[in-house]
Short mmCIF file of C-alpha atoms and ligand atoms in Angstrom, two decimals:
data_model
loop_
_atom_site.label_atom_id
_atom_site.label_comp_id
_atom_site.label_asym_id
_atom_site.label_seq_id
_atom_site.Cartn_x
_atom_site.Cartn_y
_atom_site.Cartn_z
CA MET A 1 -15.72 10.46 -32.01
CA SER A 2 -13.86 13.78 -32.08
CA ALA A 3 -10.43 13.58 -30.50
CA THR A 4 -10.33 17.24 -29.59
CA THR A 5 -13.43 17.83 -27.52
CA HIS A 6 -14.10 16.54 -24.05
CA LYS A 7 -17.17 14.33 -23.98
CA PRO A 8 -19.78 14.70 -21.27
CA ARG A 9 -19.58 11.91 -18.72
CA ARG A 10 -22.30 9.61 -20.01
CA GLU A 11 -21.45 9.52 -23.72
CA ALA A 12 -18.44 7.23 -24.07
CA PRO A 13 -18.79 3.47 -23.54
CA VAL A 14 -17.70 2.01 -20.20
CA LEU A 15 -14.13 0.69 -20.34
CA LEU A 16 -13.41 -0.35 -16.74
CA LYS A 17 -16.22 -1.45 -14.48
CA VAL A 18 -15.53 -2.26 -10.84
CA ASP A 19 -18.42 -3.81 -8.97
CA ASP A 20 -18.59 -4.29 -5.19
CA LEU A 21 -14.86 -4.85 -4.74
CA HIS A 22 -13.71 -6.01 -1.31
CA VAL A 23 -10.00 -6.38 -0.51
CA ALA A 24 -8.33 -7.54 2.70
CA TYR A 25 -4.81 -7.87 4.02
CA GLY A 26 -5.05 -11.11 5.98
CA LYS A 27 -8.23 -10.77 8.01
CA ALA A 28 -8.28 -6.98 7.89
CA GLU A 29 -10.60 -5.78 5.14
CA VAL A 30 -9.57 -2.31 3.95
CA VAL A 31 -11.68 -1.96 0.79
CA HIS A 32 -15.38 -2.41 1.55
CA GLY A 33 -17.48 -2.70 -1.58
CA VAL A 34 -16.02 -0.25 -4.06
CA SER A 35 -17.91 0.29 -7.33
CA PHE A 36 -17.01 2.73 -10.08
CA GLU A 37 -16.62 3.02 -13.83
CA VAL A 38 -14.09 4.63 -16.12
CA ARG A 39 -15.23 5.38 -19.66
CA GLU A 40 -13.20 5.18 -22.86
CA GLY A 41 -10.91 8.18 -23.27
CA GLU A 42 -12.02 9.63 -19.95
CA PHE A 43 -9.69 11.44 -17.55
CA ALA A 44 -10.83 10.17 -14.16
CA VAL A 45 -9.30 11.25 -10.89
CA MET A 46 -9.40 9.33 -7.63
CA LEU A 47 -9.12 11.54 -4.58
CA GLY A 48 -8.87 10.62 -0.92
CA ARG A 49 -6.59 10.84 2.06
CA ASN A 50 -3.68 8.58 2.79
CA GLY A 51 -4.87 5.16 3.83
CA ALA A 52 -8.30 5.50 2.20
CA GLY A 53 -7.72 2.34 0.12
CA LYS A 54 -6.95 3.83 -3.28
CA SER A 55 -3.74 1.92 -4.04
CA THR A 56 -5.15 -1.28 -2.58
CA SER A 57 -8.18 -1.06 -4.88
CA LEU A 58 -5.98 -0.39 -7.91
CA HIS A 59 -3.61 -3.25 -7.07
CA ALA A 60 -6.57 -5.61 -6.76
CA ILE A 61 -8.10 -4.39 -10.04
CA CYS A 62 -4.79 -5.18 -11.78
CA GLY A 63 -4.57 -8.64 -10.19
CA LEU A 64 -1.48 -7.76 -8.15
CA ILE A 65 -3.17 -8.69 -4.87
CA PRO A 66 -6.15 -11.01 -4.30
CA LYS A 67 -9.73 -9.75 -4.13
CA ARG A 68 -11.89 -10.95 -1.28
CA SER A 69 -14.91 -10.52 -3.55
CA GLY A 70 -16.27 -8.39 -6.32
CA ARG A 71 -16.15 -8.20 -10.07
CA VAL A 72 -13.96 -6.27 -12.47
CA SER A 73 -14.58 -6.04 -16.19
CA PHE A 74 -12.54 -4.30 -18.84
CA GLY A 75 -13.73 -3.63 -22.36
CA GLY A 76 -16.68 -5.92 -21.65
CA GLN A 77 -14.47 -8.87 -20.56
CA ASP A 78 -14.57 -10.21 -17.02
CA ILE A 79 -11.01 -9.87 -15.66
CA SER A 80 -11.87 -10.60 -12.02
CA SER A 81 -9.65 -13.71 -11.96
CA THR A 82 -7.22 -12.84 -14.73
CA ASP A 83 -3.48 -12.91 -14.01
CA PRO A 84 -1.61 -9.58 -13.90
CA ARG A 85 0.32 -10.08 -17.11
CA SER A 86 -2.82 -10.90 -19.10
CA ILE A 87 -4.46 -7.82 -17.58
CA VAL A 88 -1.57 -5.70 -18.87
CA ASN A 89 -1.98 -7.41 -22.23
CA SER A 90 -5.67 -6.59 -22.28
CA GLY A 91 -4.72 -2.94 -22.00
CA ILE A 92 -4.48 -1.78 -18.35
CA VAL A 93 -1.14 -0.43 -17.16
CA ASN A 94 -0.73 0.70 -13.55
CA VAL A 95 2.20 3.04 -12.91
CA LEU A 96 2.64 2.17 -9.27
CA GLU A 97 3.15 4.63 -6.46
CA GLY A 98 6.77 5.58 -5.80
CA HIS A 99 8.21 5.51 -9.34
CA ARG A 100 9.41 1.93 -9.39
CA ILE A 101 11.88 1.99 -12.22
CA PHE A 102 15.07 -0.06 -12.33
CA THR A 103 17.94 2.24 -11.40
CA THR A 104 20.55 -0.37 -12.41
CA LEU A 105 19.23 -0.40 -16.00
CA THR A 106 19.59 2.26 -18.67
CA ILE A 107 16.76 4.61 -19.52
CA GLU A 108 16.19 2.74 -22.78
CA ASP A 109 16.07 -0.66 -21.11
CA ASN A 110 13.57 0.69 -18.59
CA LEU A 111 11.40 1.89 -21.47
CA LEU A 112 11.68 -1.46 -23.27
CA LEU A 113 10.50 -3.20 -20.09
CA GLY A 114 7.19 -1.43 -20.65
CA THR A 115 6.76 -3.41 -23.88
CA TYR A 116 7.59 -6.86 -22.47
CA ALA A 117 4.03 -7.91 -21.63
CA LYS A 118 3.25 -7.97 -25.37
CA ASN A 119 6.68 -8.86 -26.70
CA SER A 120 9.10 -10.82 -24.52
CA ARG A 121 12.14 -9.43 -26.39
CA GLY A 122 11.04 -5.82 -26.11
CA ASP A 123 9.56 -3.78 -28.94
CA ARG A 124 12.06 -1.16 -30.13
CA SER A 125 9.59 0.21 -32.68
CA LYS A 126 7.75 1.95 -29.85
CA LEU A 127 10.77 3.95 -28.72
CA ASP A 128 10.62 6.72 -31.33
CA ARG A 129 7.18 7.94 -30.29
CA ILE A 130 8.23 8.06 -26.63
CA TYR A 131 11.49 9.86 -27.44
CA SER A 132 9.58 12.46 -29.46
CA ILE A 133 7.40 13.18 -26.42
CA PHE A 134 10.37 13.05 -24.00
CA PRO A 135 13.43 14.38 -25.88
CA GLU A 136 15.46 14.50 -22.66
CA MET A 137 15.10 10.71 -22.40
CA ALA A 138 16.35 10.29 -25.97
CA GLU A 139 19.47 12.30 -25.23
CA ARG A 140 20.26 10.19 -22.18
CA ARG A 141 18.94 6.84 -23.42
CA HIS A 142 22.14 4.90 -22.64
CA GLN A 143 22.64 6.35 -19.17
CA LEU A 144 21.69 4.44 -16.04
CA ALA A 145 18.32 5.51 -14.67
CA SER A 146 20.02 6.05 -11.29
CA ARG A 147 21.56 9.19 -12.76
CA LEU A 148 18.15 10.81 -13.27
CA SER A 149 16.67 13.17 -10.70
CA GLY A 150 13.58 12.08 -8.75
CA GLY A 151 11.36 14.08 -11.10
CA GLN A 152 12.99 12.60 -14.20
CA GLN A 153 12.67 9.09 -12.74
CA GLN A 154 8.96 9.68 -12.27
CA ILE A 155 8.63 10.90 -15.85
CA LEU A 156 10.49 7.76 -16.94
CA ALA A 157 8.00 5.66 -14.95
CA VAL A 158 5.10 7.40 -16.72
CA ALA A 159 6.85 6.94 -20.10
CA GLN A 160 7.38 3.24 -19.30
CA GLY A 161 3.64 2.99 -18.63
CA MET A 162 2.77 4.79 -21.86
CA ILE A 163 5.07 2.85 -24.19
CA GLY A 164 2.84 -0.25 -24.19
CA GLU A 165 -0.02 1.95 -25.48
CA PRO A 166 -2.57 0.89 -22.86
CA ARG A 167 -6.28 1.62 -23.23
CA LEU A 168 -6.31 2.60 -19.55
CA LEU A 169 -3.29 4.14 -17.85
CA ILE A 170 -3.46 4.21 -14.07
CA LEU A 171 -1.16 6.76 -12.45
CA ASP A 172 -0.92 6.28 -8.69
CA GLU A 173 0.30 9.53 -7.14
CA PRO A 174 2.82 10.30 -9.88
CA SER A 175 3.49 13.76 -8.51
CA ALA A 176 4.35 12.83 -4.93
CA GLY A 177 7.39 14.81 -3.81
CA LEU A 178 7.96 16.52 -7.16
CA ALA A 179 8.49 20.16 -8.09
CA PRO A 180 5.44 22.07 -9.39
CA LEU A 181 6.77 22.30 -12.97
CA VAL A 182 7.31 18.54 -13.15
CA ILE A 183 3.85 17.92 -11.70
CA ASP A 184 2.28 20.22 -14.30
CA ARG A 185 4.13 18.41 -17.06
CA ILE A 186 2.98 14.98 -15.91
CA LEU A 187 -0.63 16.14 -15.63
CA GLN A 188 -0.42 17.75 -19.07
CA ILE A 189 0.97 14.53 -20.57
CA ALA A 190 -1.92 12.61 -19.00
CA ALA A 191 -4.42 15.15 -20.35
CA ASP A 192 -2.91 14.87 -23.84
CA LEU A 193 -3.17 11.07 -23.67
CA ALA A 194 -6.82 11.32 -22.67
CA ARG A 195 -7.51 13.66 -25.59
CA GLY A 196 -5.88 11.06 -27.85
CA GLY A 197 -8.32 8.41 -26.57
CA THR A 198 -6.40 6.73 -23.71
CA ALA A 199 -8.44 6.55 -20.54
CA ILE A 200 -6.61 7.88 -17.48
CA LEU A 201 -7.23 6.99 -13.86
CA LEU A 202 -5.11 9.35 -11.79
CA VAL A 203 -4.67 9.20 -8.03
CA GLU A 204 -3.66 12.63 -6.87
CA GLN A 205 -3.34 14.55 -3.60
CA LEU A 206 -3.25 17.91 -5.38
CA VAL A 207 -7.01 18.16 -5.72
CA GLU A 208 -7.37 21.43 -7.59
CA LYS A 209 -4.58 20.67 -10.04
CA ALA A 210 -6.04 17.25 -10.82
CA LEU A 211 -9.61 18.53 -11.18
CA ARG A 212 -8.48 21.10 -13.72
CA HIS A 213 -7.83 18.24 -16.17
CA ALA A 214 -10.45 15.74 -15.02
CA ASP A 215 -13.67 14.70 -16.69
CA TYR A 216 -14.82 12.85 -13.61
CA ALA A 217 -13.74 12.34 -10.01
CA PHE A 218 -14.17 9.71 -7.33
CA LEU A 219 -13.61 10.43 -3.69
CA MET A 220 -12.49 7.48 -1.58
CA ALA A 221 -12.81 7.51 2.19
CA ASN A 222 -12.42 4.60 4.61
CA GLY A 223 -12.36 1.96 1.91
CA LYS A 224 -15.48 3.20 0.13
CA ILE A 225 -16.40 5.57 -2.66
CA ALA A 226 -17.83 8.50 -0.73
CA ALA A 227 -18.72 10.59 -3.77
CA SER A 228 -18.45 10.55 -7.56
CA ALA A 229 -19.11 13.61 -9.64
CA THR A 230 -17.87 15.86 -12.41
CA PRO A 231 -15.43 18.59 -11.31
CA GLU A 232 -18.21 21.13 -11.94
CA GLU A 233 -20.56 19.25 -9.64
CA LEU A 234 -17.86 19.02 -6.97
CA HIS A 235 -17.19 22.73 -7.17
CA SER A 236 -20.84 23.70 -7.02
CA SER A 237 -21.44 21.63 -3.89
CA ASP A 238 -19.67 21.89 -0.54
CA LEU A 239 -17.95 18.57 -1.26
CA ILE A 240 -14.86 20.19 -2.67
CA GLN A 241 -14.31 22.17 0.52
CA ARG A 242 -14.64 18.98 2.55
CA ILE A 243 -12.10 17.27 0.28
CA LEU A 244 -9.68 20.17 0.40
CA VAL A 245 -9.71 20.32 4.19
CA GLY A 246 -6.72 18.27 5.17
CA SER A 247 -5.27 18.11 1.67
CA HIS A 248 -1.91 19.64 0.84
CA GLU A 249 -3.62 22.44 -1.03
CA ALA A 250 -6.01 23.67 1.64
CA ASN A 251 -5.96 27.45 1.53
N1 ADP B 1 0.71 -4.47 2.42
C1 ADP B 1 -0.17 -4.09 3.36
N2 ADP B 1 -0.40 -4.87 4.43
C2 ADP B 1 -1.30 -4.51 5.38
N3 ADP B 1 -2.02 -3.37 5.35
C3 ADP B 1 -1.82 -2.56 4.31
C4 ADP B 1 -0.89 -2.87 3.26
N4 ADP B 1 -0.91 -1.86 2.36
C5 ADP B 1 -1.80 -0.96 2.81
N5 ADP B 1 -2.34 -1.38 3.98
C6 ADP B 1 -3.38 -0.67 4.75
O1 ADP B 1 -4.55 -0.61 3.94
C7 ADP B 1 -5.20 0.64 4.09
C8 ADP B 1 -5.32 1.28 2.71
O2 ADP B 1 -4.02 1.60 2.23
P1 ADP B 1 -3.77 2.12 0.76
O3 ADP B 1 -4.59 1.34 -0.18
O4 ADP B 1 -2.31 2.16 0.55
O5 ADP B 1 -4.36 3.61 0.85
P2 ADP B 1 -4.12 4.87 -0.12
O6 ADP B 1 -3.50 4.40 -1.38
O7 ADP B 1 -5.50 5.42 -0.31
O8 ADP B 1 -3.25 5.81 0.64
C9 ADP B 1 -4.36 1.43 5.08
O9 ADP B 1 -4.93 1.31 6.35
C10 ADP B 1 -3.01 0.78 5.01
O10 ADP B 1 -2.34 0.90 6.24
MG1 MG B 2 -1.71 4.97 -2.26
#
């Protein structure tokens, strides 16, 4: 497989397969039978308004909250009942909404935390690659993460997700509240990872920006997948206008 060309949707093997996922908080079901697939090395984007059920679905896929029903498989293995740490070990990392890094730890210790699922003492051999991608983190490696700006903290969260070299990196609204240049950088990093063979599942409110990089998009509404299509298909239908209405980018 060429690492430099984007593959059409149906060529790469399925990596993540979510089948009829239902998730509830107590008695209130908020995810009502979600099914979708992410293929190897694909840059997939999940769109949808606040409260649509995106984060809930992703938490359930990663075993962080219980599923009411449904099946999830990854790389051909059923992970529907697998514990979160083993799911990370199998190659899914979810960079959660709201850049949850540890501000009382140094930048380097935050990065090492991203290697703990595979190596309980931390794997320092992974640091060099990350520092070459993020030289500003290398310079400040021994500083407390609390000293970073919001944008830098979010980049650290993405770097912490990348350091374990997942096969699927989930980025849940990484750009929320950030300056346009930082957003562009994060999206570019994700696109570069996808070109290198890491599948990306990005949740993003900035529809047009996200679609520029995406191979495939899912639209979630009211706990269901309302549409799934390539960016070209979205643009050539009236769907994109319906998605943009109410988004931050409507213009
Ligand atoms: N911890 C929780 N307890 C109860 N309800 C929740 C919780 N988290 C989210 N919800 C509700 O579940 C629905 C889906 O939320 P969420 O998955 O966060 O949506 P999105 O990520 O698409 O914005 C919303 O109605 C939200 O209020
Ligand atoms: Mg969310």
